[in-house]
Coordinates of C-alpha atoms and ligand atoms in Angstrom, one line a residue:
Q194 CA -22.5 -25.0 20.8
T195 CA -21.0 -24.0 17.5
H196 CA -17.5 -24.5 19.0
E197 CA -18.4 -28.1 20.0
Q198 CA -19.9 -29.0 16.7
F199 CA -17.1 -27.4 14.8
L200 CA -14.5 -29.4 16.8
H201 CA -16.4 -32.5 16.3
C202 CA -16.4 -31.9 12.5
L203 CA -12.7 -31.0 12.5
S204 CA -11.8 -34.2 14.4
H205 CA -13.8 -36.2 11.9
H206 CA -12.3 -34.7 8.8
S207 CA -8.6 -34.2 9.8
N208 CA -6.0 -36.9 9.2
D209 CA -4.4 -35.9 12.5
S210 CA -7.3 -35.6 14.9
S211 CA -5.3 -36.2 18.1
S212 CA -4.3 -32.6 18.6
I213 CA -7.3 -30.8 17.0
S214 CA -8.6 -29.3 20.3
K215 CA -5.2 -27.7 20.8
L216 CA -5.4 -25.8 17.6
V217 CA -8.8 -24.3 18.0
Y218 CA -9.5 -21.2 20.2
S219 CA -13.0 -20.1 21.0
R220 CA -13.9 -16.7 22.5
N221 CA -13.9 -18.1 26.0
N222 CA -10.4 -19.6 25.7
C223 CA -7.9 -17.5 27.7
S224 CA -5.4 -17.4 24.8
Y225 CA -8.0 -16.2 22.3
S226 CA -7.3 -12.5 22.5
S227 CA -3.6 -12.7 22.6
I228 CA -3.5 -15.0 19.6
L229 CA -6.0 -12.7 17.7
E230 CA -4.0 -9.6 18.6
S231 CA -0.5 -11.1 18.1
S232 CA -0.1 -10.0 14.5
I233 CA -2.7 -7.3 14.1
Q234 CA -0.7 -4.4 12.6
N235 CA -3.3 -1.7 12.2
L236 CA -4.8 -0.8 15.6
R237 CA -7.8 0.6 13.8
F238 CA -9.0 -3.0 13.6
D239 CA -8.3 -4.0 17.1
T240 CA -11.0 -2.2 19.1
A241 CA -14.0 -3.4 21.1
A242 CA -16.2 -2.7 18.1
T243 CA -14.2 -4.7 15.6
P244 CA -16.0 -7.9 14.6
K245 CA -14.1 -10.9 15.9
P246 CA -13.8 -14.5 14.6
L247 CA -16.1 -17.2 16.2
L248 CA -13.0 -19.4 16.3
I249 CA -9.4 -19.2 15.6
V250 CA -7.7 -22.3 14.0
T251 CA -3.9 -22.4 14.0
P252 CA -3.1 -25.5 11.8
F253 CA 0.1 -27.5 12.0
H254 CA -0.7 -29.6 8.9
A255 CA -2.3 -29.1 5.6
S256 CA -5.0 -31.6 6.7
H257 CA -6.1 -29.1 9.4
I258 CA -6.7 -26.5 6.8
Q259 CA -8.5 -28.9 4.6
A260 CA -10.7 -29.9 7.5
T261 CA -11.4 -26.3 8.4
I262 CA -12.5 -25.5 4.9
Y263 CA -14.8 -28.5 4.9
C264 CA -16.3 -27.7 8.3
S265 CA -16.7 -23.9 7.6
K266 CA -18.6 -24.7 4.5
S267 CA -20.9 -27.2 6.3
H268 CA -21.5 -24.8 9.1
G269 CA -22.2 -21.8 6.7
L270 CA -19.2 -19.9 8.1
Q271 CA -16.8 -17.7 6.1
I272 CA -13.0 -18.1 6.4
R273 CA -10.4 -15.4 6.7
T274 CA -6.8 -16.5 6.3
R275 CA -3.9 -14.7 8.0
S276 CA -0.2 -15.0 7.4
G277 CA 1.5 -11.9 8.8
G278 CA -1.6 -9.8 9.6
H279 CA -0.2 -6.7 7.8
D280 CA -3.2 -6.1 5.6
Y281 CA -3.8 -2.3 5.8
E282 CA -7.6 -2.8 6.0
G283 CA -7.5 -5.8 8.3
L284 CA -9.1 -8.0 5.7
S285 CA -7.2 -11.1 7.0
Y286 CA -8.8 -11.1 10.4
V287 CA -12.1 -9.0 10.3
S288 CA -15.4 -9.8 8.7
E289 CA -18.9 -8.5 9.1
V290 CA -20.4 -12.0 8.8
P291 CA -19.7 -15.0 11.2
F292 CA -16.3 -16.4 10.4
V293 CA -13.4 -18.6 11.3
L294 CA -9.9 -17.3 11.3
I295 CA -7.2 -19.6 9.9
D296 CA -3.9 -18.2 11.4
L297 CA -0.9 -19.8 9.6
V298 CA 1.5 -18.9 12.4
N299 CA 2.5 -22.5 12.9
L300 CA 3.1 -23.1 9.2
R301 CA 6.4 -21.3 8.8
S302 CA 9.2 -23.7 7.9
I303 CA 11.9 -22.4 5.6
D304 CA 14.2 -24.6 3.5
I305 CA 17.1 -22.8 1.8
D306 CA 19.0 -24.7 -1.0
V307 CA 22.1 -22.5 -1.7
E308 CA 23.5 -24.8 -4.3
N309 CA 20.5 -24.5 -6.5
G310 CA 19.6 -21.0 -5.5
V311 CA 16.0 -21.8 -4.5
A312 CA 14.0 -21.9 -1.2
W313 CA 10.7 -23.5 -0.1
V314 CA 9.0 -21.2 2.4
Q315 CA 5.6 -21.7 4.1
S316 CA 3.1 -18.8 4.0
G317 CA 3.1 -18.2 7.8
A318 CA 6.8 -17.3 7.8
T319 CA 7.7 -13.6 8.0
L320 CA 10.1 -11.8 5.6
G321 CA 12.4 -11.3 8.6
E322 CA 12.6 -15.1 9.2
L323 CA 13.1 -15.7 5.5
Y324 CA 16.0 -13.2 5.2
Y325 CA 17.6 -14.4 8.4
R326 CA 17.6 -18.0 7.2
I327 CA 19.1 -17.0 3.8
S328 CA 21.8 -15.0 5.6
E329 CA 22.7 -17.9 7.9
K330 CA 23.7 -19.8 4.8
T331 CA 25.1 -17.2 2.4
R332 CA 26.0 -13.5 2.0
T333 CA 25.6 -13.5 -1.8
L334 CA 22.0 -14.7 -2.2
A335 CA 18.9 -12.7 -1.4
F336 CA 15.2 -12.5 -2.1
P337 CA 13.6 -9.4 -3.6
A338 CA 10.7 -8.6 -1.2
G339 CA 9.6 -5.9 1.2
T340 CA 11.7 -4.4 4.0
C341 CA 9.4 -4.6 7.0
P342 CA 10.5 -7.8 8.7
T343 CA 7.2 -8.7 10.3
I344 CA 5.2 -8.9 7.0
G345 CA 3.9 -12.4 6.3
V346 CA 5.1 -14.3 3.2
G347 CA 1.5 -15.4 2.4
G348 CA -0.1 -12.1 1.9
H349 CA 2.9 -10.3 0.6
L350 CA 3.6 -12.7 -2.3
S351 CA -0.1 -13.0 -3.1
G352 CA -0.2 -9.2 -3.8
G353 CA 3.2 -8.7 -5.6
G354 CA 5.7 -7.6 -2.9
Y355 CA 8.4 -5.0 -3.7
G356 CA 11.5 -3.9 -1.8
L357 CA 15.0 -2.4 -2.4
L358 CA 15.9 -5.1 -5.0
F359 CA 12.8 -4.7 -7.2
R360 CA 14.5 -2.4 -9.8
K361 CA 17.1 -5.2 -10.3
Y362 CA 15.0 -8.3 -10.0
G363 CA 11.3 -7.4 -10.1
L364 CA 8.7 -8.3 -7.4
A365 CA 8.7 -11.1 -4.9
A366 CA 5.9 -12.7 -7.0
D367 CA 8.0 -12.5 -10.1
N368 CA 10.5 -14.8 -8.4
V369 CA 8.0 -17.6 -7.4
I370 CA 8.6 -20.8 -9.4
D371 CA 6.2 -23.2 -7.7
A372 CA 3.6 -23.3 -4.9
H373 CA 1.1 -25.5 -3.1
V374 CA -2.5 -24.1 -2.9
I375 CA -5.5 -25.6 -1.0
N376 CA -8.5 -24.8 -3.2
A377 CA -12.2 -24.4 -2.2
D378 CA -12.7 -28.1 -2.5
G379 CA -9.9 -28.7 0.0
R380 CA -7.6 -30.2 -2.7
I381 CA -3.8 -29.5 -2.5
L382 CA -2.5 -28.4 -5.9
D383 CA 1.1 -27.7 -7.1
R384 CA 2.0 -25.7 -10.1
K385 CA 1.5 -28.7 -12.5
S386 CA -1.9 -29.7 -11.1
M387 CA -3.3 -26.2 -10.6
G388 CA -2.4 -25.2 -14.2
E389 CA -0.8 -22.0 -15.4
D390 CA -3.9 -19.8 -15.1
L391 CA -4.2 -20.3 -11.3
F392 CA -0.5 -20.2 -10.9
W393 CA -0.6 -16.8 -12.7
A394 CA -3.4 -15.6 -10.5
I395 CA -1.8 -16.4 -7.1
R396 CA 1.3 -14.4 -8.0
G397 CA -0.1 -10.9 -7.5
G398 CA -3.8 -11.3 -7.9
S399 CA -4.1 -10.6 -4.1
G400 CA -4.7 -12.8 -1.1
G401 CA -8.0 -14.3 0.1
S402 CA -9.5 -14.9 -3.4
F403 CA -8.3 -18.1 -4.9
G404 CA -7.5 -20.5 -2.1
I405 CA -5.0 -20.8 0.7
V406 CA -1.4 -20.9 -0.4
L407 CA 0.5 -23.3 1.8
D408 CA 4.0 -22.7 0.6
W409 CA 6.1 -21.2 -2.2
K410 CA 9.2 -22.2 -4.1
L411 CA 11.3 -19.1 -4.6
K412 CA 14.2 -18.3 -6.9
L413 CA 16.9 -16.6 -4.8
V414 CA 18.8 -13.8 -6.5
P415 CA 22.6 -13.0 -6.5
V416 CA 23.8 -9.9 -4.6
P417 CA 27.4 -8.8 -4.1
P418 CA 29.0 -9.5 -0.7
T419 CA 29.3 -5.7 -0.2
V420 CA 26.5 -3.2 -1.0
T421 CA 26.3 0.5 -0.2
I422 CA 23.4 2.1 1.6
F423 CA 23.1 5.9 1.6
S424 CA 21.0 8.8 2.8
V425 CA 21.0 12.5 2.2
T426 CA 18.6 14.8 4.0
K427 CA 17.5 18.3 2.7
T428 CA 14.9 20.6 4.1
I429 CA 12.7 22.9 2.0
E430 CA 15.1 25.7 2.8
Q431 CA 17.9 23.7 1.3
N432 CA 16.2 23.4 -2.1
A433 CA 14.5 20.0 -1.4
T434 CA 11.6 21.0 -3.7
Q435 CA 13.9 21.6 -6.7
L436 CA 15.7 18.3 -5.9
I437 CA 12.5 16.3 -5.8
H438 CA 11.4 17.8 -9.1
R439 CA 14.7 16.9 -10.7
W440 CA 14.7 13.4 -9.1
Q441 CA 11.6 12.7 -11.2
Y442 CA 13.5 12.8 -14.4
I443 CA 16.4 10.7 -13.1
A444 CA 15.5 8.0 -10.6
H445 CA 13.6 5.7 -12.9
K446 CA 16.3 5.9 -15.6
L447 CA 19.2 5.0 -13.3
P448 CA 20.9 1.6 -13.7
K449 CA 19.0 -1.3 -12.1
D450 CA 21.8 -1.7 -9.4
I451 CA 20.6 1.4 -7.6
I452 CA 17.3 2.4 -5.9
L453 CA 17.0 6.0 -4.8
I454 CA 13.8 6.6 -2.8
V455 CA 12.5 9.9 -1.5
F456 CA 10.9 10.2 1.9
I457 CA 9.1 13.4 2.9
S458 CA 7.9 14.3 6.3
K459 CA 7.4 17.2 8.7
V460 CA 10.3 17.6 11.2
N461 CA 10.0 20.3 13.8
E462 CA 8.8 23.4 11.8
T463 CA 10.1 22.4 8.4
V464 CA 9.5 19.8 5.8
E465 CA 12.4 17.4 5.5
T466 CA 13.2 15.2 2.5
S467 CA 15.5 12.1 2.7
F468 CA 17.0 10.7 -0.5
T469 CA 17.9 7.3 0.5
G470 CA 18.5 3.8 -1.0
M471 CA 20.9 1.0 -1.8
F472 CA 23.5 0.4 -4.5
L473 CA 24.6 -3.1 -5.4
G474 CA 28.3 -2.3 -5.5
P475 CA 31.1 -0.3 -3.7
V476 CA 30.9 3.2 -2.5
N477 CA 33.3 4.7 -5.0
K478 CA 31.3 3.4 -7.9
L479 CA 28.1 4.9 -6.3
I480 CA 29.7 8.3 -5.8
W481 CA 30.8 8.3 -9.4
L482 CA 27.3 7.2 -10.6
T483 CA 25.4 9.8 -8.7
G484 CA 28.0 12.5 -9.4
T485 CA 27.5 11.8 -13.1
R486 CA 23.7 11.3 -13.2
F487 CA 22.4 13.4 -10.3
P488 CA 25.2 15.9 -9.3
E489 CA 22.6 18.3 -7.7
L490 CA 22.1 15.7 -4.9
G491 CA 25.7 16.2 -3.7
L492 CA 26.1 12.6 -2.4
T493 CA 29.4 12.2 -0.5
K494 CA 31.2 9.2 1.1
Q495 CA 30.1 10.4 4.5
D496 CA 26.4 9.8 3.5
C497 CA 27.2 6.1 2.7
I498 CA 27.8 2.8 4.5
E499 CA 29.3 -0.3 2.9
T500 CA 27.8 -3.4 4.4
S501 CA 26.1 -6.7 3.5
W502 CA 22.7 -6.8 1.8
I503 CA 20.9 -7.9 4.9
Q504 CA 22.7 -5.6 7.3
G505 CA 22.0 -2.8 4.8
L506 CA 18.2 -3.4 5.0
Y507 CA 18.2 -3.0 8.8
T508 CA 21.1 -0.7 9.6
G509 CA 20.3 1.3 12.7
Q510 CA 16.9 -0.4 13.2
F511 CA 17.9 -3.0 15.8
P512 CA 20.0 -2.7 19.0
N513 CA 23.6 -3.4 18.1
N514 CA 22.4 -4.2 14.6
N515 CA 21.6 -7.7 15.9
L516 CA 19.9 -9.7 13.1
E517 CA 18.4 -12.1 15.6
N518 CA 15.7 -9.4 15.9
L519 CA 14.5 -10.5 12.5
L520 CA 13.0 -13.6 14.2
N521 CA 10.8 -11.5 16.4
R522 CA 7.3 -11.7 14.8
T523 CA 5.7 -8.9 16.7
A524 CA 6.2 -5.4 15.3
A525 CA 7.6 -2.9 17.8
N526 CA 5.5 0.2 16.9
K527 CA 1.8 -0.5 16.2
S528 CA -0.5 2.4 15.5
W529 CA -3.7 3.5 13.9
F530 CA -2.9 4.2 10.3
K531 CA -4.2 4.7 6.7
I532 CA -2.2 4.3 3.5
K533 CA -3.0 5.2 -0.1
S534 CA -1.0 4.8 -3.3
D535 CA -0.7 6.4 -6.7
Y536 CA 1.3 5.9 -9.9
V537 CA 3.0 8.8 -11.7
K538 CA 3.6 8.7 -15.5
E539 CA 4.5 12.3 -16.2
P540 CA 6.7 14.6 -14.1
I541 CA 4.7 16.6 -11.6
P542 CA 5.3 20.4 -12.0
E543 CA 7.5 22.0 -9.5
S544 CA 4.7 24.4 -8.5
V545 CA 2.8 21.4 -7.1
F546 CA 5.6 20.5 -4.8
E547 CA 5.9 24.2 -3.8
E548 CA 2.2 24.8 -3.1
I549 CA 0.2 21.7 -2.4
W550 CA 2.7 19.7 -0.4
P551 CA 3.8 22.4 2.1
K552 CA 0.1 23.2 2.4
Y553 CA -0.7 19.7 3.6
F554 CA 2.4 19.3 5.8
N555 CA 1.5 22.6 7.5
E556 CA -1.9 21.2 8.6
E557 CA -2.4 19.3 11.8
G558 CA -2.5 15.9 9.9
G559 CA 0.8 16.7 8.3
R560 CA 2.5 16.2 11.7
Y561 CA 1.5 12.6 11.5
G562 CA 1.7 12.1 7.7
S563 CA 4.5 11.3 5.3
I564 CA 5.1 10.6 1.7
Y565 CA 7.3 8.1 0.0
L566 CA 8.3 8.3 -3.7
I567 CA 9.4 4.9 -5.0
P568 CA 11.1 4.9 -8.4
Y569 CA 10.2 2.3 -11.0
G570 CA 12.1 1.5 -14.2
G571 CA 14.9 -1.1 -14.4
K572 CA 13.6 -4.7 -14.4
M573 CA 10.0 -3.4 -13.9
D574 CA 10.1 -2.0 -17.4
E575 CA 11.2 -5.3 -18.9
I576 CA 8.6 -7.6 -17.4
P577 CA 5.4 -7.5 -19.6
G578 CA 2.3 -6.1 -17.9
T579 CA 0.5 -9.4 -18.4
A580 CA 3.3 -11.7 -17.1
T581 CA 1.6 -11.7 -13.6
P582 CA -1.6 -9.9 -12.4
F583 CA 0.6 -6.9 -11.2
S584 CA 0.1 -4.5 -14.1
H585 CA 2.1 -1.4 -13.1
R586 CA 5.1 -2.0 -15.3
A587 CA 6.7 0.1 -18.2
G588 CA 5.4 3.6 -18.4
N589 CA 5.4 4.3 -14.6
M590 CA 8.0 6.7 -13.4
Y591 CA 7.3 6.2 -9.8
K592 CA 4.8 5.3 -7.1
I593 CA 3.6 7.7 -4.4
I594 CA 2.7 6.3 -1.0
Y595 CA 0.7 8.5 1.3
T596 CA 0.7 7.5 5.0
V597 CA -0.8 8.9 8.1
G598 CA -0.5 7.2 11.5
G599 CA -0.9 7.9 15.1
Q600 CA -3.1 7.1 18.1
E601 CA -6.9 6.8 18.2
D602 CA -7.2 10.4 19.4
G603 CA -7.8 12.7 16.4
F604 CA -7.6 9.8 13.9
Q605 CA -10.7 10.9 12.0
S606 CA -9.1 14.2 11.2
Y607 CA -5.9 12.4 9.9
L608 CA -8.1 10.3 7.8
N609 CA -9.7 13.4 6.3
W610 CA -6.3 14.8 5.8
I611 CA -5.0 11.9 3.7
R612 CA -8.2 11.7 1.7
R613 CA -8.1 15.4 0.8
F614 CA -4.4 15.2 -0.1
Y615 CA -5.1 12.3 -2.4
D616 CA -8.0 14.1 -4.0
D617 CA -5.9 17.2 -4.7
M618 CA -3.3 15.0 -6.4
T619 CA -5.8 13.8 -9.0
P620 CA -4.7 15.9 -11.9
Y621 CA -1.0 14.8 -11.6
V622 CA -1.2 11.0 -11.3
S623 CA -2.4 8.1 -13.5
K624 CA -5.9 8.3 -14.9
S625 CA -8.5 6.1 -16.4
P626 CA -8.0 4.1 -14.3
R627 CA -6.2 5.9 -11.4
E628 CA -3.9 3.0 -10.5
A629 CA -3.2 1.6 -7.1
Y630 CA -1.1 -1.2 -5.6
V631 CA -3.2 -4.0 -4.2
N632 CA -0.8 -4.8 -1.3
Y633 CA -1.6 -1.2 -0.2
R634 CA -5.2 -2.3 0.3
D635 CA -7.5 0.7 0.2
L636 CA -11.2 0.2 0.6
D637 CA -11.8 3.9 -0.3
I638 CA -11.4 3.0 -4.0
G639 CA -14.4 0.6 -4.0
V640 CA -15.8 -2.5 -2.3
N641 CA -17.8 -5.6 -3.4
N642 CA -21.5 -5.7 -3.0
R643 CA -22.4 -6.8 0.5
S644 CA -25.0 -9.3 -0.8
G645 CA -22.1 -11.4 -2.1
N646 CA -23.3 -11.2 -5.7
T647 CA -20.9 -8.6 -7.0
S648 CA -21.1 -8.0 -10.8
Y649 CA -18.1 -7.5 -13.0
A650 CA -19.1 -3.9 -13.4
E651 CA -19.3 -3.3 -9.7
A652 CA -16.0 -5.0 -9.0
S653 CA -14.3 -3.2 -11.9
I654 CA -14.5 0.0 -10.0
W655 CA -11.7 -1.1 -7.7
G656 CA -10.4 -4.1 -9.8
L657 CA -9.2 -2.1 -12.8
K658 CA -7.3 0.3 -10.5
Y659 CA -5.3 -2.5 -9.0
F660 CA -5.0 -4.8 -12.1
K661 CA -6.0 -2.8 -15.2
N662 CA -6.7 -5.3 -18.1
N663 CA -5.5 -8.3 -16.0
F664 CA -8.6 -7.9 -13.9
R665 CA -10.7 -9.7 -16.5
R666 CA -8.4 -12.7 -16.5
L667 CA -8.5 -12.8 -12.7
V668 CA -12.3 -12.9 -12.8
S669 CA -12.2 -15.8 -15.3
V670 CA -9.7 -17.8 -13.2
K671 CA -11.8 -17.2 -10.0
T672 CA -15.0 -18.2 -11.8
L673 CA -13.3 -21.4 -12.8
V674 CA -11.5 -22.4 -9.6
D675 CA -14.1 -21.1 -7.0
P676 CA -17.4 -20.9 -8.7
Q677 CA -19.3 -20.7 -5.4
N678 CA -17.2 -17.7 -4.3
F679 CA -16.2 -19.4 -1.1
F680 CA -13.0 -17.3 -0.5
K681 CA -14.3 -13.8 -0.3
H682 CA -13.8 -10.4 1.3
E683 CA -14.6 -6.8 0.6
Q684 CA -12.2 -6.7 -2.4
S685 CA -11.9 -10.3 -3.3
I686 CA -12.0 -11.2 -7.0
P687 CA -15.6 -12.0 -7.8
S688 CA -16.8 -15.2 -9.2
L689 CA -19.4 -14.7 -11.9
S690 CA -21.2 -18.0 -11.4
P691 CA -24.5 -17.9 -9.4
S692 CA -23.5 -18.4 -5.8
Ligands
LIG969 P1 -2.2 -10.7 6.0 O1 -2.0 -11.9 6.7 O2 -2.9 -9.5 6.6 O3 -2.8 -11.0 4.6 C1 -3.1 -10.1 3.6 C2 -4.2 -10.6 2.6 O4 -3.7 -11.9 2.0 C3 -5.5 -11.0 3.3 O5 -6.5 -10.8 2.3 C4 -5.3 -12.4 3.6 O6 -6.5 -13.1 3.8 C5 -4.5 -13.0 2.4 N1 -3.7 -14.1 2.8 C6 -2.8 -14.2 3.8 N2 -2.2 -15.3 3.8 C7 -2.6 -16.0 2.7 C8 -2.4 -17.3 2.2 N3 -1.5 -18.1 2.7 N4 -3.0 -17.7 1.1 C9 -4.0 -16.9 0.5 N5 -4.3 -15.6 1.0 C10 -3.6 -15.2 2.1 N6 4.3 -4.2 0.8 C11 5.4 -4.2 -0.1 O7 5.2 -4.6 -1.2 N7 6.6 -3.7 0.2 C12 6.8 -3.1 1.4 O8 8.0 -2.7 1.7 C13 5.8 -3.1 2.4 N8 6.0 -2.6 3.6 C14 5.0 -2.7 4.6 C15 5.2 -2.2 5.9 C16 4.2 -2.3 6.8 C17 4.5 -1.8 8.2 C18 3.0 -2.9 6.5 C19 1.9 -2.9 7.5 C20 2.7 -3.3 5.2 C21 3.7 -3.2 4.2 N9 3.5 -3.7 2.9 C22 4.5 -3.7 2.0 C23 2.2 -4.2 2.5 C24 2.2 -5.8 2.6 O9 2.9 -6.3 1.6 C25 0.8 -6.3 2.5 O10 0.0 -5.8 3.6 C26 0.7 -7.8 2.6 O11 -0.5 -8.3 2.0 C27 0.9 -8.3 4.0 O12 1.0 -9.7 4.0 P2 0.7 -10.5 5.4 O13 0.8 -11.9 5.2 O14 1.4 -9.9 6.5 O15 -0.8 -10.0 5.5

């Protein structure tokens, strides 16, 4: 019944009504499940108990989105928008109330303009598709976003988006120069017509709050034709603990051209640490740099590979290093997982790495868990904390990412593991607020009031952690552009108008 009425409404309100029935999938359509599951990344939100959309709409034109917004409103349905489906908490495709899923999979055109160093990319494209299209045209331009190729442009840019180039060029959202957004009234706005407040909010204020971003104009950034990637692995027995401790004083102060990440995991019976990253230059210069600034690491030419920027991102990941794999939108290894994030402003004492970390890696959850340390500094120190909603700029030495992933069996105990680990780290990380990265969506840090009328004080519990003082401005923008709070989810920016 709802399906029929909804279709009728869509046909009435779309400029292109001829193909409407081909874009809408109800639960009894045989393609419904495969479309729903296609980009679900976290299998925790792909179970029989997971609430499913009443309908899935896969628009080909902006007018299909406009019509879906109109008809969802008139039928009292909520909307969830999905680009790449990588949201850690499944917020792009799960809702406790009846909802319609707008899946942007068909809106993924990419237009690269090498001469002017810009690109227009639709939200439904993946980062892999974007990088592939750039590399088809040039070896010396890139875009500073995440590494995982199946991430969607829409969600990633909405929440900031960092990758191996962020110490040099900032976040993906820092390199957006225009966009088209469909607002809660169904109007299409560009940078000029949306105004600088909304344009500020959509570049890091997180997805699913302000409207549906159709496409983005990106500033591409220069990279040398040859970069160097490197990796050195040390176990605890090989002084990894002392090296991590030392790394804290060095990594965020290195020149912008290098990123030196630490990855820690349990391998066999020991804890292994990889010091890995990318240098925007030749191997000899890298060896000189690390030999001068971090001699304890002992980096040698054998630990390095000279390659192009794009091959460097994916070396060893694809069969024969074939970049065509970047066009594959379905991630190879899906799992049940949980991720949490922290920011570190003072070096953590060596005793913590000696006691707490081995303790957790020796527990059962430690077999499925790992930790990344992502150094800040460089360009991130230069961009003011108010330039975009992303507030974790100068003053942060590095970010910690805690991850645990596996199968359904035993997952609750892994969840307990990561939560206890995070709790034990409280004294050593940012405080008041304890900061977190919004693209690492974590509902443990607070959620909106289920009634839909979330107060500023309630939302501040999670909002200040993601955005610090920028949260207040985000709430003002939201209140102005979506006073009825139409675009909402468990951690959407609240509108303070009566809804
Ligand atoms: P998805 O479609 O799930 O959307 C995420 C949120 O944005 C939802 O609230 C959704 O409604 C909203 N949204 C989506 N499209 C929208 C649109 N067009 N307009 C408005 N709102 C929209 N991050 C990072 O910075 N660097 C990294 O290296 C990585 N690596 C990484 C690896 C893996 C395996 C995963 C699963 C995730 C990451 N991430 C990451 C986190 C990633 O950046 C984050 O989950 C993004 O929000 C994902 O964007 P998607 O479009 O894929 O998500």
